Short mmCIF file of C-alpha atoms (C1' of nucleotides) in Angstrom, two decimals:
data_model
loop_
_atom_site.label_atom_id
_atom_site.label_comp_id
_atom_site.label_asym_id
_atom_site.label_seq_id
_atom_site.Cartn_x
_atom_site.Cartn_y
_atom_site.Cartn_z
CA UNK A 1 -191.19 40.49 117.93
CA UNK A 2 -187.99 40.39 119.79
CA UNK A 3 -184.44 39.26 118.75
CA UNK A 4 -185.15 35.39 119.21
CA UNK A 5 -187.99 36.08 116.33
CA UNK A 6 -185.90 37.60 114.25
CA UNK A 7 -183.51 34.89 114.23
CA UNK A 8 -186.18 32.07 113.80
CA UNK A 9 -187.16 34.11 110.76
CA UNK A 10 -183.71 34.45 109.34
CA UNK A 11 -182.88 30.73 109.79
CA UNK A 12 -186.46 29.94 108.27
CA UNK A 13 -185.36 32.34 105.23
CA UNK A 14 -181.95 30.32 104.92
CA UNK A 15 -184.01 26.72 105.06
CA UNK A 16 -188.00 26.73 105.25
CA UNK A 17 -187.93 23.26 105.97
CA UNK A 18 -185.77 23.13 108.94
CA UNK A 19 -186.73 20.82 111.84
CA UNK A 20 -188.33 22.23 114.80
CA UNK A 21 -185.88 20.67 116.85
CA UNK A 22 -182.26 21.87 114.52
CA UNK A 23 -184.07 25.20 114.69
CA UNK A 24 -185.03 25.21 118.43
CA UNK A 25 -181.41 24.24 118.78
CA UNK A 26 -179.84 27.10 116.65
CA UNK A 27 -181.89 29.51 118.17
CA UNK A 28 -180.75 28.28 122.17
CA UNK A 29 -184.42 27.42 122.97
CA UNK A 30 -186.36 24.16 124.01
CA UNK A 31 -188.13 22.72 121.08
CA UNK A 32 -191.51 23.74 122.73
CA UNK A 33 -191.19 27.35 123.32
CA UNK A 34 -189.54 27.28 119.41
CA UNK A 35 -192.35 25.53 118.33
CA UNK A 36 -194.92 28.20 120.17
CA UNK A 37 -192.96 31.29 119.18
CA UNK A 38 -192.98 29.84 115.21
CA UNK A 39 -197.07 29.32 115.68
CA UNK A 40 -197.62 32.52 116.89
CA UNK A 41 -195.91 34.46 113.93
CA UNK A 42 -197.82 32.54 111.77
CA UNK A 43 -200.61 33.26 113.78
CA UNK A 44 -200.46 36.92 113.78
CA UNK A 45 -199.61 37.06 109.91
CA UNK A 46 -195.71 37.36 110.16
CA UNK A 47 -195.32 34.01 108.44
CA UNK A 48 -197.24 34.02 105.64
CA UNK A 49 -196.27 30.62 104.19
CA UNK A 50 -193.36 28.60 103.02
CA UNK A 51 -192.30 27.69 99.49
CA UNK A 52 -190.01 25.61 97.48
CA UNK A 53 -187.42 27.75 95.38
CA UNK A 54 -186.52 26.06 92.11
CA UNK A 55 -183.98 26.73 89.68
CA UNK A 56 -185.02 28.82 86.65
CA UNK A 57 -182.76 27.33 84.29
CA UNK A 58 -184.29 24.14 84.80
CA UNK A 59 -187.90 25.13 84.55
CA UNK A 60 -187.48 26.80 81.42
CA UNK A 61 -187.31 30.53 82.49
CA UNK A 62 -183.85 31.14 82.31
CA UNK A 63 -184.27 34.54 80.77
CA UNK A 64 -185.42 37.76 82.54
CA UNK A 65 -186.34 41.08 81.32
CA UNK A 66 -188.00 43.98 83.14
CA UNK A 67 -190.48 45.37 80.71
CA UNK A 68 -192.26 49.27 81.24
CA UNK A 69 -195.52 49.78 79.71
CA UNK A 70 -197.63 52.84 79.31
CA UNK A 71 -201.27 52.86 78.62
CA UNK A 72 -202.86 54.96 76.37
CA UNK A 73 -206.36 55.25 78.53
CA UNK A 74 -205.93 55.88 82.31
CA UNK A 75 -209.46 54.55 82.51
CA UNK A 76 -210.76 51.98 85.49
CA UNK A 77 -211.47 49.26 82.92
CA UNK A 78 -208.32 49.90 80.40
CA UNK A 79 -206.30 49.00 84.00
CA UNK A 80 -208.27 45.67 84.77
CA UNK A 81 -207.92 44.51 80.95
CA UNK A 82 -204.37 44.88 81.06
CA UNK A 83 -203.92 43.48 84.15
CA UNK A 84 -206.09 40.33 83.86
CA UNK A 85 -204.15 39.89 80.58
CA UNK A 86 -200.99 40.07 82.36
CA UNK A 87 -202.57 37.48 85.46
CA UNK A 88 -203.40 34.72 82.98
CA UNK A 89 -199.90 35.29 81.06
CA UNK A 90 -197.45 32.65 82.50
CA UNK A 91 -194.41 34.39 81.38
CA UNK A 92 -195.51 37.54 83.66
CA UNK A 93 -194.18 36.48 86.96
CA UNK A 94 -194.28 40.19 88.55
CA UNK A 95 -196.57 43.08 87.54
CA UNK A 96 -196.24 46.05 89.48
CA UNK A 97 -198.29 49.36 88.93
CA UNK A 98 -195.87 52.27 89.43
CA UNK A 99 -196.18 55.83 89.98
CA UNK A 100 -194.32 57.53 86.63
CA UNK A 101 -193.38 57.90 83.43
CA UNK A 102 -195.44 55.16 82.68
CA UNK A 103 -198.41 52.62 84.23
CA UNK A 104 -196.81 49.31 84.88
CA UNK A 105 -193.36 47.43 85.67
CA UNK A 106 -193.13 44.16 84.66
CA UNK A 107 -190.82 40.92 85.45
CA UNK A 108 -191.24 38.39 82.52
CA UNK A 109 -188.96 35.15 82.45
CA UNK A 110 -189.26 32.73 79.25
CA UNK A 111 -186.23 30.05 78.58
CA UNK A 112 -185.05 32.56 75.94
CA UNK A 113 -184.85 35.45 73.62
CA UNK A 114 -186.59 34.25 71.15
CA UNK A 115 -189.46 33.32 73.63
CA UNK A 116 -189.38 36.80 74.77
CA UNK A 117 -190.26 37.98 71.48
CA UNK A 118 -192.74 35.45 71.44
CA UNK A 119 -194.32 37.06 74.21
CA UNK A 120 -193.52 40.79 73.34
CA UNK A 121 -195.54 40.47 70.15
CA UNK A 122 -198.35 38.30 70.13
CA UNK A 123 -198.94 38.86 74.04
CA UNK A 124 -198.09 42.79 74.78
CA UNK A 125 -198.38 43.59 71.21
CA UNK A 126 -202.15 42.61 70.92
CA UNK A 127 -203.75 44.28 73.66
CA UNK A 128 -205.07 47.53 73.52
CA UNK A 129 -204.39 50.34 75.59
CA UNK A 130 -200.85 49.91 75.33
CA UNK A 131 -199.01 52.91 74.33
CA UNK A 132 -195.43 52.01 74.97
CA UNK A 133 -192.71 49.30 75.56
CA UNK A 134 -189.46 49.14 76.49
CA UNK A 135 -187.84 45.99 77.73
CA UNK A 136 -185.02 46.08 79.65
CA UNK A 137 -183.15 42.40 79.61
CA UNK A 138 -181.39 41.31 82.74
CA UNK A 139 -177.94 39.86 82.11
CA UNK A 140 -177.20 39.59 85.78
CA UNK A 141 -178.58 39.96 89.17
CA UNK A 142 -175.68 40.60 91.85
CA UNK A 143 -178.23 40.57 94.43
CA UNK A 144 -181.65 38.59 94.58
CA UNK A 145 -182.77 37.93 98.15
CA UNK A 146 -186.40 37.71 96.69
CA UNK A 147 -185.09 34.59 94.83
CA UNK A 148 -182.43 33.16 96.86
CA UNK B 1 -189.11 15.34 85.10
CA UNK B 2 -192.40 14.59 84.63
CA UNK B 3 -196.21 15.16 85.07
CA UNK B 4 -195.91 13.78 88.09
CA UNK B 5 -192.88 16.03 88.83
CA UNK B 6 -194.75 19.47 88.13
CA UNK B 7 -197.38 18.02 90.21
CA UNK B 8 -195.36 17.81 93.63
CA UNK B 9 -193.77 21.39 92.37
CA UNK B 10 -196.88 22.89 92.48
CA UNK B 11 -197.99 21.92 95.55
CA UNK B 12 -194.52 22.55 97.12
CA UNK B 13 -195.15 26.01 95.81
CA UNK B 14 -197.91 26.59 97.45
CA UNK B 15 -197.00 25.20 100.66
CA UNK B 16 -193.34 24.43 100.92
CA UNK B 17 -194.02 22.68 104.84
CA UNK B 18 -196.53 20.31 103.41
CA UNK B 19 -195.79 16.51 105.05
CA UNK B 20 -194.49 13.79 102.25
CA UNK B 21 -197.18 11.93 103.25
CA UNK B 22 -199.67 14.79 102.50
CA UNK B 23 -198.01 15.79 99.72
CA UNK B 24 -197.92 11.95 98.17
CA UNK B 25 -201.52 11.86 98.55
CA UNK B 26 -202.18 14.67 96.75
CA UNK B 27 -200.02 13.63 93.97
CA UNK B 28 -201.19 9.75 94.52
CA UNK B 29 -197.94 8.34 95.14
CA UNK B 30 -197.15 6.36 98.23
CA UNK B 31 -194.85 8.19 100.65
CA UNK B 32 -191.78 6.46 99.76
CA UNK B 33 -192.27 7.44 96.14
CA UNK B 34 -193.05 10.62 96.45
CA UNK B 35 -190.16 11.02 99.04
CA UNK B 36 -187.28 9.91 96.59
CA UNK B 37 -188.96 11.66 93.73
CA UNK B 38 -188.42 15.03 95.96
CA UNK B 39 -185.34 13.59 96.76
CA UNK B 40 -184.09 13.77 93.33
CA UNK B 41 -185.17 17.18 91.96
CA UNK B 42 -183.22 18.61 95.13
CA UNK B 43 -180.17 16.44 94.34
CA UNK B 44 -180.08 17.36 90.54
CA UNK B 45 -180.92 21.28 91.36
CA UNK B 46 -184.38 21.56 90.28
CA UNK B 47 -185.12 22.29 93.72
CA UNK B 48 -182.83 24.80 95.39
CA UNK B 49 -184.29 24.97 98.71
CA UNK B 50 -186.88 26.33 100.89
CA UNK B 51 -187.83 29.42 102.32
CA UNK B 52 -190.69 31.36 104.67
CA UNK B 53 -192.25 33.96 103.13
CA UNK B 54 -192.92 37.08 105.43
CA UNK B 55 -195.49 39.39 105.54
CA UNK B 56 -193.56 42.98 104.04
CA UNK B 57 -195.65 45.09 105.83
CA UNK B 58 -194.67 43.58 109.66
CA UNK B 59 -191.70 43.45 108.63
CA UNK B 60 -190.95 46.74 108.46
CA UNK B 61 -191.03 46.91 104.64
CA UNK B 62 -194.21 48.05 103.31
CA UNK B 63 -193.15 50.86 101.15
CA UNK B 64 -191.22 49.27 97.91
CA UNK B 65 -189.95 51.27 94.83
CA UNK B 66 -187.81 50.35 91.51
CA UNK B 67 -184.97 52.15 90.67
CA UNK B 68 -183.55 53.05 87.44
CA UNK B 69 -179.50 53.80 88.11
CA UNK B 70 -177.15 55.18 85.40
CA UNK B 71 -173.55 54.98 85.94
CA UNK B 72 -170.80 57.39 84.37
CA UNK B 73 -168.20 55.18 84.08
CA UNK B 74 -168.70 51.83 82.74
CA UNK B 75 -165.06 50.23 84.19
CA UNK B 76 -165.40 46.82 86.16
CA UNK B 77 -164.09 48.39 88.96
CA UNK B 78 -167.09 51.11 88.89
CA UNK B 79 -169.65 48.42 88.80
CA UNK B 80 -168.09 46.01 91.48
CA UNK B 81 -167.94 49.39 93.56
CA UNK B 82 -171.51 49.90 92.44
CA UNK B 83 -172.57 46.28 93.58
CA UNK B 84 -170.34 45.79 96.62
CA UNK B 85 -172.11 49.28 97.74
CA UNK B 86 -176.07 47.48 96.69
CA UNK B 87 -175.00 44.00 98.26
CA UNK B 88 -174.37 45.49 101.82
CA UNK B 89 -177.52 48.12 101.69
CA UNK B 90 -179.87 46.02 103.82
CA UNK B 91 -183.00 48.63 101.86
CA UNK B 92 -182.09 47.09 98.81
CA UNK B 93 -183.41 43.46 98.19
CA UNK B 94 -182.80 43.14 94.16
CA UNK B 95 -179.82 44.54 92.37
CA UNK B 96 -180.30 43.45 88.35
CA UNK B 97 -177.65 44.52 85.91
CA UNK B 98 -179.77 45.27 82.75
CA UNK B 99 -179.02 45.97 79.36
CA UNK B 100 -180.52 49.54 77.85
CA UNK B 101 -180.37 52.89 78.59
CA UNK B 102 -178.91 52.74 82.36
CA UNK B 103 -177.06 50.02 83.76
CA UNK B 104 -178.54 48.74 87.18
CA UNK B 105 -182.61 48.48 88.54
CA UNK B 106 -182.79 47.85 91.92
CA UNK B 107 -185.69 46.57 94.11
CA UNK B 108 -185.65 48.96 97.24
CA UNK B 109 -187.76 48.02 100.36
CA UNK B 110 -188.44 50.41 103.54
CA UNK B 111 -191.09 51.33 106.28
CA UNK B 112 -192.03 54.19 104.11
CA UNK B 113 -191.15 57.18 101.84
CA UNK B 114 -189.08 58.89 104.69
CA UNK B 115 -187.21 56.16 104.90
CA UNK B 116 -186.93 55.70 101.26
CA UNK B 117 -185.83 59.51 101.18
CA UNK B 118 -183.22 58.46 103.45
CA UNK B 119 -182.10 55.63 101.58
CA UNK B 120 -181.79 57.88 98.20
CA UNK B 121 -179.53 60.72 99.71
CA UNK B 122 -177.68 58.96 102.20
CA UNK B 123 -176.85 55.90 99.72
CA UNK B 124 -177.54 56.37 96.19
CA UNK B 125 -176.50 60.30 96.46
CA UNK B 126 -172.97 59.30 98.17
CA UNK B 127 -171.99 56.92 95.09
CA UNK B 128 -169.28 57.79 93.05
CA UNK B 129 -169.83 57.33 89.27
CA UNK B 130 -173.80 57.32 89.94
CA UNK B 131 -174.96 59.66 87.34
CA UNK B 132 -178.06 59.24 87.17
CA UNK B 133 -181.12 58.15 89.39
CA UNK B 134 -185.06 57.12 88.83
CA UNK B 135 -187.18 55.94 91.02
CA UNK B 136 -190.66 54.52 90.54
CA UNK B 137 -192.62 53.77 93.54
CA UNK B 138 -195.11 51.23 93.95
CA UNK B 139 -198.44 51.23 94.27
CA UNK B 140 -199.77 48.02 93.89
CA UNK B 141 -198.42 44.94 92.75
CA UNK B 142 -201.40 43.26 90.81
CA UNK B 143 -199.44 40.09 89.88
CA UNK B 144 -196.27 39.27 92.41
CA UNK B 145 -195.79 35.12 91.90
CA UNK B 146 -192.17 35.50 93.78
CA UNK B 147 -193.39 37.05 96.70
CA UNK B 148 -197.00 35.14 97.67
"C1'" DG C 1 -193.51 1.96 92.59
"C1'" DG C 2 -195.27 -0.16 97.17
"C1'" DT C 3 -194.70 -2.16 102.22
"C1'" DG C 4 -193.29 -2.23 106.72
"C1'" DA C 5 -190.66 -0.87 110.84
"C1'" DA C 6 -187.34 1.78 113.33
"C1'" DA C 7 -185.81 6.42 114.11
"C1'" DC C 8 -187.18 10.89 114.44
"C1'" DG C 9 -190.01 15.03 114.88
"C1'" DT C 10 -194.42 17.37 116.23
"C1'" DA C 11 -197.59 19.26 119.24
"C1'" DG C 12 -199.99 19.94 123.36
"C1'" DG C 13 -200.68 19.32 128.46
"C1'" DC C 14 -198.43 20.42 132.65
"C1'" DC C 15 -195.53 22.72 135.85
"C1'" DG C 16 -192.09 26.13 137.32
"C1'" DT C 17 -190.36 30.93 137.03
"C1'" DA D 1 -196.32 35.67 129.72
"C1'" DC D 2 -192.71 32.64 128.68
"C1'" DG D 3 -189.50 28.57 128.89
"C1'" DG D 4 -188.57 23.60 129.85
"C1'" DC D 5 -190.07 18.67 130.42
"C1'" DC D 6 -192.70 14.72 129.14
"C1'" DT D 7 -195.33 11.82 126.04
"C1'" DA D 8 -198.72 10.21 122.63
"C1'" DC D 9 -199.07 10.55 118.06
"C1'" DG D 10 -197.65 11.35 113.27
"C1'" DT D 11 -193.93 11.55 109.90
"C1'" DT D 12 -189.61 10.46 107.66
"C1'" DT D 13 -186.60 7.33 105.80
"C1'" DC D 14 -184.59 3.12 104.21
"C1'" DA D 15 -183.88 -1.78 103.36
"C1'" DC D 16 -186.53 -5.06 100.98
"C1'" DC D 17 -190.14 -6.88 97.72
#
DNA sequence: GGTGAAACGTAGGCCGT
DNA sequence: ACGGCCTACGTTTCACC
C-alpha cells in the first residue's frame, strides 16, 4: 500500500460511488491501472465494502445516547444472552464489550427521548444479568468520521 | 418514503456500489424508476452520500478504546479548545459531547496499546482544563452496524 | 412507472517500460 | 510488477409514452 492507495482510499471515503474514471483522474493515473489498484485492495481485504450513509434525522434515529452496562454474572452464557438481546434490538446500533468498570458500551439511537425510555425499560430493564445502567445522552458530536 | 424506499436503502446498505440496474431488480422496479427514486432521497437528504468501508486492522487501526474525558472548566472557549485539539488528532475518529458526569467520550483508534499509550500522554495529558481521563478498551465489538 | 437510445463507464487483453 | 491504450460490453440517464 503506497501513497497512490492511500489516496484512492481517501477519495473513496469522501464519495464511495465515484467513477472509475473521475477517480483515476484525481488520483493522476490511467483508468486501468486505477481500476486494478481498486480490485486488488478489495482483493486483499482493504476494501471491505461500500455503503450508503443516510441521514438520522430522517430515518427516525435522531437521538443518541451511549449507554454502560454491567452484568451481574460474568458467566459464558449470561454474555451471549445479553448480547443476542442486544443483536436483535434495532435501537442498538453499536455494542462494544469493554475492559472496566463495567461489561459493555453501547450506542443506541431512537427518534427521541421518550423512545429512549422506551427502550431503557422494557428492553434493558427486562433482561437479566444486568446489574447497572447509566446512559449517557449525546447532545453533540464535533467529530464523527465513522458517520460522515 | 416508502416500502419501496426502505427496500433500495437496505440494499444500498449493504452494498453501496450495487448497479441501478441490479439494484432495480432486486427491488422490482425498472431502472429508470429505481434511478429517480435514488435520485430523490439524495436530493431531499435522506441519502447523504457514500463511502468505502476499510478493513481497521490493515489500516493500521486495530486497537480501539472509548474514552471518558472530564473537563475543569466548563467555558466555551475550554470546550472549542477541547474540540479544536480532538478534531485535528488523526487517533481520534469520534468526539461526542455527552450529557452526565464528564463532558466528552471519544472513539480513539491506533495500531495498538503503545500507540494508544502514546496518544494518552502526548495528547490527552498536554490538555489544559482536562481533569479527568477514562479509558475503556475494546475487546470485541459484538454488534458494530456503523462500521460493517 | 415503463421504454428506448445515446452517452458514458467498466473491465480485461495486450503491449511497453 | 506496474502503467497506458484499445475495445467490447454493460450501465446510466433522460426525453417521451
Amino acid at each position: 500500500m503506497d501513497a497512490i492507495d492511500q489516496k484512492i482510499l481517501r477519495e473513496l471515503r469522501r464519495d464511495g460511488r465515484i467513477s472509475n474514471v473521475a477517480l483515476a483522474e484525481r488520483v493522476s493515473l490511467s483508468p486501468s491501472a486505477c481500476l486494478r489498484r481498486v480490485q486488488e485492495l478489495e482483493r486483499t481485504g482493504v476494501i471491505r465494502g461500500y455503503r450508503v450513509v443516510t441521514s438520522p434525522e430522517q430515518m427516525g434515529r435522531g437521538f443518541a445516547a451511549y449507554v454502560m452496562v454491567g452484568l451481574s454474572s460474568h458467566t459464558k452464557s449470561a454474555q451471549e444472552g445479553f448480547e443476542r438481546a442486544m443483536s436483535v434490538a434495532p435501537e442498538v446500533v453499536e455494542c462494544h464489550n469493554v475492559a472496566g468498570a463495567f461489561e459493555y458500551l453501547l450506542r443506541v439511537e431512537s427518534a427521541d427521548l421518550s423512545e429512549y425510555k422506551r427502550f431503557h425499560t422494557e428492553v434493558l430493564g427486562t433482561q437479566s444479568h444486568v446489574h447497572a445502567i447509566t446512559s449517557y445522552i449525546v447532545m453533540g458530536s464535533p467529530k464523527d468520521e465513522r458517520a460522515t
